[in-house]
Coordinates of C-alpha atoms in Angstrom, one line a residue:
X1 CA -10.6 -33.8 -35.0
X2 CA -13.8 -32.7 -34.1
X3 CA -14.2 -32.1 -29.7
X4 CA -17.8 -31.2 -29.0
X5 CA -18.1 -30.2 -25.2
X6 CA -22.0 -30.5 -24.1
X7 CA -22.9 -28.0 -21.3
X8 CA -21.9 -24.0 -20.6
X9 CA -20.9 -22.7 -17.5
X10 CA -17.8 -22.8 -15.6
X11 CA -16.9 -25.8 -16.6
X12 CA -17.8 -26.1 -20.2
X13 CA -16.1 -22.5 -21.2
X14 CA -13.1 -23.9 -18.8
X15 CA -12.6 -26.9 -21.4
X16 CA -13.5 -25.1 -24.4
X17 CA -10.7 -22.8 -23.5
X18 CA -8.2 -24.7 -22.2
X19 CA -8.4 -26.7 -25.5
X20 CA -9.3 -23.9 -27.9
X21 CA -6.0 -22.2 -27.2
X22 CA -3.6 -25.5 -26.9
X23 CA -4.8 -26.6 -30.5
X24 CA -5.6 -23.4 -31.8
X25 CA -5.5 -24.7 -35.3
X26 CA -9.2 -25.1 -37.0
X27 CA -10.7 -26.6 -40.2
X28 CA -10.0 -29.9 -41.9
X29 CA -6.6 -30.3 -40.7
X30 CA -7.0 -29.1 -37.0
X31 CA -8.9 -29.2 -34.0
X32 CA -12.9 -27.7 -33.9
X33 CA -14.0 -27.1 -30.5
X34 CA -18.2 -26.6 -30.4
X35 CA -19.9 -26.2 -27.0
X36 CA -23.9 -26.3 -27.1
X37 CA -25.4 -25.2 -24.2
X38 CA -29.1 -25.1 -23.2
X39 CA -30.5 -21.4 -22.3
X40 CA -33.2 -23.4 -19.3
X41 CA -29.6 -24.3 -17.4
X42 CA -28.9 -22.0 -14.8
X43 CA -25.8 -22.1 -12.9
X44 CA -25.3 -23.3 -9.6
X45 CA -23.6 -19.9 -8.3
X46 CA -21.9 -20.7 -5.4
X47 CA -18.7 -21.9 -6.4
X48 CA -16.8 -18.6 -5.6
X49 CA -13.6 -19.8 -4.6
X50 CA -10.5 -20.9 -6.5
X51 CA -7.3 -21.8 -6.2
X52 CA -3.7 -20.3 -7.5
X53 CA -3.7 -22.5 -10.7
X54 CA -6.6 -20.3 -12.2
X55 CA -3.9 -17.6 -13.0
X56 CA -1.8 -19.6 -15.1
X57 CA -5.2 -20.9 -16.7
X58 CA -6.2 -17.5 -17.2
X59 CA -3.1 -16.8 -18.6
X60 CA -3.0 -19.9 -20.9
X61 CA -6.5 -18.9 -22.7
X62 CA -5.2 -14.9 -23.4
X63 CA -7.3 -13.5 -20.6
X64 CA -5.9 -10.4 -18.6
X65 CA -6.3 -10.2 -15.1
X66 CA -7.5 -6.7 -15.3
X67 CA -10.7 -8.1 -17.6
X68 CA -11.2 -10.7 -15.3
X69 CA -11.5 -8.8 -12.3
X70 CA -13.1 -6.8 -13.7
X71 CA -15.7 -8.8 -15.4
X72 CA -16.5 -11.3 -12.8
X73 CA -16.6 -8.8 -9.8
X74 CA -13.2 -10.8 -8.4
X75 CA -11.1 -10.3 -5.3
X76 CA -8.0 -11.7 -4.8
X77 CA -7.7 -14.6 -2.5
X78 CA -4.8 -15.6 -0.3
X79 CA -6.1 -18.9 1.3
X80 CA -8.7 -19.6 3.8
X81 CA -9.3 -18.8 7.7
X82 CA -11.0 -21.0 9.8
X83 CA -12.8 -20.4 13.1
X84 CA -14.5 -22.5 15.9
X85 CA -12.9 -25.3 13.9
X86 CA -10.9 -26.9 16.7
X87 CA -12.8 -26.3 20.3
X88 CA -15.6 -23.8 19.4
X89 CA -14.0 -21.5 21.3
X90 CA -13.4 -17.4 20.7
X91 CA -9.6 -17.6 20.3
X92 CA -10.5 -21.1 18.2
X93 CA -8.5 -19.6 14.9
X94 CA -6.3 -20.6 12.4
X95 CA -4.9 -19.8 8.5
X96 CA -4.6 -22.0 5.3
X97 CA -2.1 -19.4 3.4
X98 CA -1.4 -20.1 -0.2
X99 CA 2.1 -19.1 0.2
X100 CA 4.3 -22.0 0.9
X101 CA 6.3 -22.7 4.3
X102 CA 9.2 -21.5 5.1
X103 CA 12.0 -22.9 3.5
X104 CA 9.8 -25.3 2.0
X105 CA 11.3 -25.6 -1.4
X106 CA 14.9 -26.1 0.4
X107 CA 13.8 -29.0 3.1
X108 CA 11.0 -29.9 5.7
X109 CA 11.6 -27.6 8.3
X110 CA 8.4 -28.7 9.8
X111 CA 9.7 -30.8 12.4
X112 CA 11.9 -28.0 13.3
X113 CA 9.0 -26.1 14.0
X114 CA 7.6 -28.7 16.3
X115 CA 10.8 -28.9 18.3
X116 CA 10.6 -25.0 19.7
X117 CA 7.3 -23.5 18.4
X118 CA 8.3 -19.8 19.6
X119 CA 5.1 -19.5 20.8
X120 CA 3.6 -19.0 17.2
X121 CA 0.7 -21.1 15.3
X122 CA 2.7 -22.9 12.6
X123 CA 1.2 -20.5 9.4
X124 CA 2.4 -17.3 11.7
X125 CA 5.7 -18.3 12.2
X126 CA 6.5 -20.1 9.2
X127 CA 4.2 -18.3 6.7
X128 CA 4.8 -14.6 5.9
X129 CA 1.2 -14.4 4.3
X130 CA -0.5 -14.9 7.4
X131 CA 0.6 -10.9 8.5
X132 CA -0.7 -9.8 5.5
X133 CA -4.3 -11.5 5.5
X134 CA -4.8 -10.3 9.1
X135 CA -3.9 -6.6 8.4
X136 CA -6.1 -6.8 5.4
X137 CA -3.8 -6.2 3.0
X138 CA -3.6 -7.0 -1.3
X139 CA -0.7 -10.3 -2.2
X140 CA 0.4 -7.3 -4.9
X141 CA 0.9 -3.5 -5.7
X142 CA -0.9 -2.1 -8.6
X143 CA 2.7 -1.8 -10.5
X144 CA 3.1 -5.3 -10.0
X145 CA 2.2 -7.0 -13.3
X146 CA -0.6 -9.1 -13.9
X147 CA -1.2 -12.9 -12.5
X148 CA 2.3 -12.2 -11.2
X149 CA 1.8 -11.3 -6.6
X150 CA 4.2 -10.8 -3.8
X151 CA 2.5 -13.5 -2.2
X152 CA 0.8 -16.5 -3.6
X153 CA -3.1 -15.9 -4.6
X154 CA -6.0 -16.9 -6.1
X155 CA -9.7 -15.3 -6.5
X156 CA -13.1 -14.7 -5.4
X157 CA -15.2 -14.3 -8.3
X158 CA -19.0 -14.0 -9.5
X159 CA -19.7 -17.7 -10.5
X160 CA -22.7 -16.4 -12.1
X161 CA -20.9 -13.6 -13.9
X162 CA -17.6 -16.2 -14.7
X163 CA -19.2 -18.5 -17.3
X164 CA -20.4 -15.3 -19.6
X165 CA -17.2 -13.8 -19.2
X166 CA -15.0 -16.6 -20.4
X167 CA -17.9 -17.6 -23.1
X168 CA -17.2 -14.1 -24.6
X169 CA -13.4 -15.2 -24.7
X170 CA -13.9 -18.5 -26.3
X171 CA -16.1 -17.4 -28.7
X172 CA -14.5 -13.8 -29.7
X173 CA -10.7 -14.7 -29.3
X174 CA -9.9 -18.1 -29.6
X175 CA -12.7 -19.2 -32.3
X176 CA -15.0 -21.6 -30.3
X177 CA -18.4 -22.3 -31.8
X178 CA -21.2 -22.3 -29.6
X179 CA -24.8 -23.1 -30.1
X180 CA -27.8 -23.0 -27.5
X181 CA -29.8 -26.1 -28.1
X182 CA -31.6 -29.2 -25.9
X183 CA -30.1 -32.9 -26.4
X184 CA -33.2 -34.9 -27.0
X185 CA -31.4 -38.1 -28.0
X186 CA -28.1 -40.2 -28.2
X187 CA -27.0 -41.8 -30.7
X188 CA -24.2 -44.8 -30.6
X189 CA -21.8 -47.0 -32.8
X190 CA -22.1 -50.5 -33.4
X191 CA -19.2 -50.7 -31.5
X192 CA -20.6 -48.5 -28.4
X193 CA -18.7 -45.1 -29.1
X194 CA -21.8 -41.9 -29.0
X195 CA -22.2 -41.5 -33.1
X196 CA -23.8 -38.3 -32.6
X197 CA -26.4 -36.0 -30.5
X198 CA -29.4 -34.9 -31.8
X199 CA -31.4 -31.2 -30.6
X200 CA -34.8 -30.7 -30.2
X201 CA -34.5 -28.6 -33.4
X202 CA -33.3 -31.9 -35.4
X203 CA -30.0 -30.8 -36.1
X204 CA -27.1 -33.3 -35.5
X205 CA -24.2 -33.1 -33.9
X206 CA -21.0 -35.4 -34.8
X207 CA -17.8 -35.6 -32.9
X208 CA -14.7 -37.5 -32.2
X209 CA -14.9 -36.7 -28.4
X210 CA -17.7 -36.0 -26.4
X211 CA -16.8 -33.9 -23.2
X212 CA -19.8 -34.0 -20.6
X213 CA -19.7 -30.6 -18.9
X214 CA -23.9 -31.0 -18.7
X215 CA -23.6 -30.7 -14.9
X216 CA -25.9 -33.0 -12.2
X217 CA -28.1 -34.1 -15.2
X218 CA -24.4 -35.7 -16.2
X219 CA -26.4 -36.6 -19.5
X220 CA -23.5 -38.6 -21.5
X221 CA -21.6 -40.1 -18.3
X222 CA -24.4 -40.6 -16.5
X223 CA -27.8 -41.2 -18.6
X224 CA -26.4 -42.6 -21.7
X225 CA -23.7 -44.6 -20.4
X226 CA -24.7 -45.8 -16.5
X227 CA -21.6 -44.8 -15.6
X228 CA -21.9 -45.6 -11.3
X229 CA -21.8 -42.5 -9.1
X230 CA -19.6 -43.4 -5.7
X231 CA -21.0 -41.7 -2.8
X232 CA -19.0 -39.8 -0.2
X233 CA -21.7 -39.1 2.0
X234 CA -20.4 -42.0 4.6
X235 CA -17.1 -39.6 5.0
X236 CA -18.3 -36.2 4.4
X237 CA -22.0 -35.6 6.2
X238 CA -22.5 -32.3 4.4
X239 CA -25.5 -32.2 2.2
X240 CA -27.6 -29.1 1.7
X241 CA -26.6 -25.4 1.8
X242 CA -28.1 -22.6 2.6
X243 CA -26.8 -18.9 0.3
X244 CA -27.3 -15.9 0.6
X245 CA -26.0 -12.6 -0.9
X246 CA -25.1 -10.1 1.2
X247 CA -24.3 -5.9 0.1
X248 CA -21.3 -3.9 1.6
X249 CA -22.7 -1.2 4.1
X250 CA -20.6 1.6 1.9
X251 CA -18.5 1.7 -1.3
X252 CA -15.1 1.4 1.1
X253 CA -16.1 -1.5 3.2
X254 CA -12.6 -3.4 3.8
X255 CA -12.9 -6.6 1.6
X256 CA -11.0 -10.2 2.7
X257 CA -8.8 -11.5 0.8
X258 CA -9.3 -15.3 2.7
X259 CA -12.4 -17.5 3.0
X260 CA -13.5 -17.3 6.2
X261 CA -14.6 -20.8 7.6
X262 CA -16.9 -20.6 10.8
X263 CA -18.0 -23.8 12.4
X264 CA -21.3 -24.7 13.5
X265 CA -23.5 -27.0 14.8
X266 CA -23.7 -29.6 12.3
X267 CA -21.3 -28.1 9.9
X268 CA -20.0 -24.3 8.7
X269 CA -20.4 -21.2 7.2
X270 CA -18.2 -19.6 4.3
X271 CA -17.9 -16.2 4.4
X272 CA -17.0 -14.5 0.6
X273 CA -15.8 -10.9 -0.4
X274 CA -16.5 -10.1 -3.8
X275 CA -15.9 -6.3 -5.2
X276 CA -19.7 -5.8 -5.2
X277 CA -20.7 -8.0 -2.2
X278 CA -20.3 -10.7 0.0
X279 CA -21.3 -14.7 -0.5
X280 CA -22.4 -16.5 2.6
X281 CA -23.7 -19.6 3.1
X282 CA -24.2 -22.9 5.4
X283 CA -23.2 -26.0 4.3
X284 CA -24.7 -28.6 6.7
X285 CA -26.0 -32.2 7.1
X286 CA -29.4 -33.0 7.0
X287 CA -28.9 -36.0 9.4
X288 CA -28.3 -33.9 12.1
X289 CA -29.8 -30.9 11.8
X290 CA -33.3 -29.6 9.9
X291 CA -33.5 -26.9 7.1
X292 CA -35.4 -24.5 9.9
X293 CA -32.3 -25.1 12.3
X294 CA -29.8 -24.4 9.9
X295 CA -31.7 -21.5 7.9
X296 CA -31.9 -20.0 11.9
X297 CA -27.6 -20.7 12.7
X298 CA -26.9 -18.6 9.5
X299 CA -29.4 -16.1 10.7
X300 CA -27.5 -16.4 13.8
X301 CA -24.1 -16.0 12.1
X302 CA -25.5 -12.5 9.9
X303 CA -27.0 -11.0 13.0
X304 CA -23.9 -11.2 14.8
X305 CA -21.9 -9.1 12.2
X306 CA -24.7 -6.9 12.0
X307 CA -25.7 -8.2 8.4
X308 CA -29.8 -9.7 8.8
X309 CA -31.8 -7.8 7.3
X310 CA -35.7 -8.6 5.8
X311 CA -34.4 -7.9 2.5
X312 CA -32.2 -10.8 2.0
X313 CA -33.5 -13.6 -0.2
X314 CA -31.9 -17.2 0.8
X315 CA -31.5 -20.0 -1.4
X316 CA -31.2 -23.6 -0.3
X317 CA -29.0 -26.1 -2.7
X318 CA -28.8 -30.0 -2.8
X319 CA -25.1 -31.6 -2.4
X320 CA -24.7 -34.7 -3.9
X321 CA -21.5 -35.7 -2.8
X322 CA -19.5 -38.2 -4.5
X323 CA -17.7 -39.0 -8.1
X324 CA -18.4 -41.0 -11.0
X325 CA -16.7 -44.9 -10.9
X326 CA -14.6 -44.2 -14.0
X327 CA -14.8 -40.6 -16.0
X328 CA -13.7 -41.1 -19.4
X329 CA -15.3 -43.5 -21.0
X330 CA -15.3 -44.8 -24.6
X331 CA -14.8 -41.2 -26.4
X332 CA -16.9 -38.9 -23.9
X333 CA -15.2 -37.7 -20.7
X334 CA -16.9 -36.2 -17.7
X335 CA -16.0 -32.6 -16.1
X336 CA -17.3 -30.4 -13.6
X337 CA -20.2 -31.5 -11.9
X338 CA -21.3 -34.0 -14.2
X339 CA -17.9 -35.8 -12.8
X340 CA -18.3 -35.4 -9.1
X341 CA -19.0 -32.8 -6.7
X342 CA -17.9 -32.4 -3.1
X343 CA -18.4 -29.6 -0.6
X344 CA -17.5 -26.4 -1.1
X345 CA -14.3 -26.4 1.9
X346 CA -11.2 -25.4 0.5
X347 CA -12.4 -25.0 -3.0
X348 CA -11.5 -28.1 -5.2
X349 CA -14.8 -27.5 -7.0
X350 CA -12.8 -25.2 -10.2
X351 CA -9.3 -26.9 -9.6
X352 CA -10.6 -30.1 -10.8
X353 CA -12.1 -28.2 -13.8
X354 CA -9.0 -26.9 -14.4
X355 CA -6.9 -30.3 -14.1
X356 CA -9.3 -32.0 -16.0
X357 CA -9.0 -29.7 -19.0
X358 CA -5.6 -30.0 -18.9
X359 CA -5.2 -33.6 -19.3
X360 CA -7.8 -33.6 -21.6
X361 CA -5.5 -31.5 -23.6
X362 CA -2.7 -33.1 -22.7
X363 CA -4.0 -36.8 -23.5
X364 CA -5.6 -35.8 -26.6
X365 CA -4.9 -39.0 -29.2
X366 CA -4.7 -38.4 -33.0
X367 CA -6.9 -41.2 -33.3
X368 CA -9.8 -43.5 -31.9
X369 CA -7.0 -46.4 -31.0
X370 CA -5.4 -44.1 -28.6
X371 CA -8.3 -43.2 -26.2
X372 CA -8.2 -46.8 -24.5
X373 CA -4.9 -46.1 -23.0
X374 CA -5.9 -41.8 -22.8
X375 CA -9.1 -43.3 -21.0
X376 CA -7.1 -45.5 -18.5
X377 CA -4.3 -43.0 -17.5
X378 CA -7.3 -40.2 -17.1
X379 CA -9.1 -42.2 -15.0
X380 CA -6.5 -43.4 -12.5
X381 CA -5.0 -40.2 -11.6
X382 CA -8.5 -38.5 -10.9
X383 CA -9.6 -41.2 -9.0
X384 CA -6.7 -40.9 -7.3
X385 CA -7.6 -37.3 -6.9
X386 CA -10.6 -37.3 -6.0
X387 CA -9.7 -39.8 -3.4
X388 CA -7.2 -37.2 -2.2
X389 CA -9.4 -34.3 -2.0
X390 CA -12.5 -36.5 -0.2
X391 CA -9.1 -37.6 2.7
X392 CA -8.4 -33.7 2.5
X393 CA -11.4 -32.5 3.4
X394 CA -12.5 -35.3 6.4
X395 CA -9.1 -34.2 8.0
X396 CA -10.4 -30.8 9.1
X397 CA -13.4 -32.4 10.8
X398 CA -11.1 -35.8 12.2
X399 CA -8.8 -32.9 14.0
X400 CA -11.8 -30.9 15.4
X401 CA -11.9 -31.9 19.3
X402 CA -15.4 -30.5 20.0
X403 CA -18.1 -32.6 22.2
X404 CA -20.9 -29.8 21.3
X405 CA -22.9 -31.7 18.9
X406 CA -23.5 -35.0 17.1
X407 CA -22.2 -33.9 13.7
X408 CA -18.6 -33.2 15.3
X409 CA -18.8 -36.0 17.7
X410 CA -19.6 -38.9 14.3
X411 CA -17.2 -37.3 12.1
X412 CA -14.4 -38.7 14.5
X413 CA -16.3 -42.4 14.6
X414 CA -13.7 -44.7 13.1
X415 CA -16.1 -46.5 10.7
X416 CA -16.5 -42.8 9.1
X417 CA -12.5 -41.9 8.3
X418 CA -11.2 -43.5 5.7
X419 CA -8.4 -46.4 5.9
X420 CA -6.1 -44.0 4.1
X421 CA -6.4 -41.0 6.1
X422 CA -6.0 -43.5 8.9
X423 CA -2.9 -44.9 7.9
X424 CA -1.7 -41.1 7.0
X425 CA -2.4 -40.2 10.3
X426 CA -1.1 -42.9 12.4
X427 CA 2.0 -42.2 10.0
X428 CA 1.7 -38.3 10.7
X429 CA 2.3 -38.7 14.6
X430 CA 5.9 -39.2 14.4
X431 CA 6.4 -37.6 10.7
X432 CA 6.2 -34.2 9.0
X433 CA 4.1 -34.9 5.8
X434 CA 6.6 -34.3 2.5
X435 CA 6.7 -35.0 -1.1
X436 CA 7.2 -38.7 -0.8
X437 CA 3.8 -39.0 1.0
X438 CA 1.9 -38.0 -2.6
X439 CA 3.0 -39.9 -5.6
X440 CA 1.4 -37.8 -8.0
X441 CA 3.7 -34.8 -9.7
X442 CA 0.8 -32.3 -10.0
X443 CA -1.2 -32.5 -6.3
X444 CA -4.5 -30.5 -5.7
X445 CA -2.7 -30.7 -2.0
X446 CA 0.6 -30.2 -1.2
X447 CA 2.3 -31.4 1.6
X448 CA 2.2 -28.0 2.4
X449 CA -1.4 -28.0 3.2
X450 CA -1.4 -30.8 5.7
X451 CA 1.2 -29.6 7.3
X452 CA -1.1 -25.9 7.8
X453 CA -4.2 -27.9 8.8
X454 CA -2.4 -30.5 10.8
X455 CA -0.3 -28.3 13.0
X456 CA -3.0 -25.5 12.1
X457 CA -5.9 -27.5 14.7
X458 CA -2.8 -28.7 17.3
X459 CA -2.3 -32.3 16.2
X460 CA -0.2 -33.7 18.0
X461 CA 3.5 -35.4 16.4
X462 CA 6.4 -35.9 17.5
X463 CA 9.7 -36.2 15.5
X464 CA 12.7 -38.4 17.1
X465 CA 15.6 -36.1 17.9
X466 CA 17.8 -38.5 15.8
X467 CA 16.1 -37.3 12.9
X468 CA 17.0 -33.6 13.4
X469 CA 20.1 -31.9 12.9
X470 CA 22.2 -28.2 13.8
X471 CA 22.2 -27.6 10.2
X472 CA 18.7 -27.5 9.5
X473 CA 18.0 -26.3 12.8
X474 CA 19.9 -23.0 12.4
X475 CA 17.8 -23.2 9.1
X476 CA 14.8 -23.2 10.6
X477 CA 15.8 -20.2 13.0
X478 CA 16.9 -18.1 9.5
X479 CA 14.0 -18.4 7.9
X480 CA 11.4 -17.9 10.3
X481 CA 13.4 -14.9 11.5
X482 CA 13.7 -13.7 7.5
X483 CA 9.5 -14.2 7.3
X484 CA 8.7 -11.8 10.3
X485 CA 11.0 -9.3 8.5
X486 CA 9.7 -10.1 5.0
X487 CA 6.0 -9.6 6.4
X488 CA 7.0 -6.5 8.0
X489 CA 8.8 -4.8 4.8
X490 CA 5.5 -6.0 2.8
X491 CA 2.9 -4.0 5.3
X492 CA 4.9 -0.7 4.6
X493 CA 4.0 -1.4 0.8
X494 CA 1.1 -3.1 0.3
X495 CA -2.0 -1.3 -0.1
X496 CA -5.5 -2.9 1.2
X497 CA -7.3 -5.5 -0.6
X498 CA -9.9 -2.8 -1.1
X499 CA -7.8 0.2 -2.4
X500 CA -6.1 -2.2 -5.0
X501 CA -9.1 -3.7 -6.3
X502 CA -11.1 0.1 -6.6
X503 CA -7.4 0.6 -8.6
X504 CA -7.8 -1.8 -11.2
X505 CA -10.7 -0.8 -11.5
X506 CA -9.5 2.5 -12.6
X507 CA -6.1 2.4 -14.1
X508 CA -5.9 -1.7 -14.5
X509 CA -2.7 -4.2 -14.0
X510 CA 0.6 -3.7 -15.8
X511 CA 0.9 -6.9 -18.4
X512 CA 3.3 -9.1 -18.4

């Protein structure tokens, strides 16, 4: 079977990995994997934030964490922290730990929590991981062995630095062929299947599958088939960003290991420590607010930390935001941007690289026959997913309760939430969300995170007391008293995100 994946980058080297090391067998009787790519595509470059699958994608293709971080200038990341988020006021703060609840793979001791607080936020009391963000501390030790943490993580990472990196990989390790080349035309089958590409350069390019990884051009999904876009911008406003890079003052500046979240006007800034430097940027809506206002809040936002300076170059970027009707199609499947694209909150951007890949791989048919029902299984569960994440997402700006602006004010006008969330919600107010809520086996979010965003921005439930019981009540007491140990034992251990990273940077990880 010949797999031809159209389009570099994060996405393309994703797939071409993924695959590359599932069916590592080549020539006549296996699978060849080519990616073309054209040199005039640059990457997007913001999409610095990931989530904990990446290690065990990582893992999959033979990468070690000690070349990735160092490679792509990566920091570990232990979730997100939001600010300003719920009332716009100073003490306005709350976390989105990776690490699960506690107790959370025994029961929901959610409601638990509800019934006698303690006079903690939900992620402090139930969430160990919380401790460790706010003393600035690593989720591992330097003896502790690669994609392997005390706590749960993910990365920051160099999006501009991650596609070479993994291209290197493909190509070196795991025998992807690559070309550089422009796709001038598309060629079909009588039957409507894409025959083959052709370059600028005349060569031709046959395949059984065509994965479109060309990004917004989406240039198989999109051009050659008409495949519809859906837009999300009726649910989620945001639709222009403003980036900038910013240095570290010294070599020893402490480096956070959570994406920082700060509301503003008419939307938010993220707030990124990489090794080398920081990413910050402004998502916003254009409906209510300008370019000049929002290029002026971010200004706001830098001279506040002490960060403007005339050196810094800003860079505005377009959001799209929506998905593709259907993304497989005949034999050419959609990934990465070419499939949808979203805003940048909580980092679903890579996951659904990474999920996509995998059912790619995992759907794979020996023959042509097989990629009707492949096509039909792939494209329910992501637009499922992408339902999911979109429902996600407008939660954190449904809970917000401030009367500041427009933007905050419309995002909780009914005709804007979707029937779904809705119905979740109405649900929510007298339930703990659990498994049973998400049918799917493999969620981009758990139950886990509505429960840190719900109870995170103060929404308000209320479980009957018939529902509860001494059992898991005494539970409940356990294990939050067994996390405020846990966290204390870890911050007599763990070094600082910074001192770990200027480690592996020196000695590197201990494999696995």
């Amino acid at each position: 079977m010949k797999i031809l994946i159209v389009g570099g980058g994060t996405a393309g080297w994703i797939t071409a990995g993924v695959l590359a090391s599932r069916y590592p067998a080549r020539g006549e009787a296996g699978v060849e994997i080519c990616l073309i790519e054209s040199r005039q595509q640059a990457p997007i470059g913001v999409g610095e934030g990931t989530w904990p699958t990446i290690r065990a994608t990582l893992k999959q293709i033979g990468v070690t964490e000690t070349d990735f971080l160092r490679g792509c200038d990566a920091s570990f990341k232990q979730g997100s922290q939001f600010f300003k988020w719920v009332d716009g006021g100073d003490a306005d703060a709350y976390y989105h730990p990776f690490t699960l609840p506690a107790g959370y793979e025994e029961r929901n001791l959610a409601p638990y929590w509800l019934e006698n607080p303690r006079g903690q936020p939900f992620a402090s009391g139930m969430c160990f991981q919380t401790d460790i963000c706010s003393r600035g501390l690593a989720p591992k030790q330097i003896t502790t062995p690669e994609f392997t943490g005390l706590a749960n993580y993910a990365y920051h990472l160099d999006a501009g630095k991650f596609g070479p990196f993994l291209q290197g990989h493909c190509i070196d390790k795991l025998g992807v062929k690559h070309l550089y080349g422009e796709i001038v035309r598309v060629e079909s089958t009588a039957a409507g299947d894409i025959s083959h590409l052709v370059t600028t350069s005349g060569e031709v390019l046959a395949a059984d599958l065509f994965v479109d990884c060309s990004g917004f051009s989406a240039l198989l999904i999109g051009r050659h088939f008409g495949v519809p876009f859906i837009p999300t911008k009726e649910v989620l406003f945001i639709d222009k960003a403003w980036a900038v890079q910013i240095p570290y003052p010294t070599d020893e500046a402490a480096i956070k290991s959570t994406t920082l979240a700060t509301a503003q006007s008419s939307g938010w800034v993220w707030d990124i420590g990489l090794t080398t430097r920081r990413g910050v940027g402004y998502v916003f809506s254009s409906d209510h607010l300008s370019e000049e206002g929002a290029l002026e809040e971010l200004k706001a936002y830098l001279s506040a930390r002490g960060d403007l300076s005339p050196q810094l170059s800003f860079r505005k970027i377009d959001i799209n935001s929506g998905y593709r009707q259907e993304f497989w199609t005949r034999n050419c499947v959609a990934v990465g941007l070419s499939a949808g694209f979203l805003e940048p909150l909580e980092a679903s951007a890579i996951v659904m690289i990474e999920l996509s890949a995998k059912s790619i791989a995992n759907l794979l048919p020996s023959c042509r026959s097989g990629m009707i029902q492949a096509a039909r299984i792939f494209n329910g569960t992501f637009r499922d997913r992408w339902e999911r994440i979109v429902d996600f997402l407008k939660l954190h700006y449904v809970l917000s309760r401030r009367e500041d602006s427009r933007f905050w004010i419309d995002n909780r006008r009914t005709e804007s939430i979707p029937q779904s969330l809705r119905e979740s919600l109405e649900f929510w107010r007298s339930h703990s969300p659990w498994h049973e809520d998400f049918p799917h086996r493999e969620e981009v979010f758990s139950a886990a995170s509505y429960q840190y965003i719900l109870y995170g921005m103060g929404f308000e439930a209320f479980t009957a007391p018939w529902l509860l019981n001494d059992g898991d009540r005494t539970l409940a007491g356990n294990k939050v008293s067994e996390t405020a140990q846990y966290a204390k034992s870890l911050a007599a251990v763990l070094p600082t995100n910074r001192e770990l990273l200027s480690k592996v940077r020196r000695y590197g990880l201990q494999k696995i």
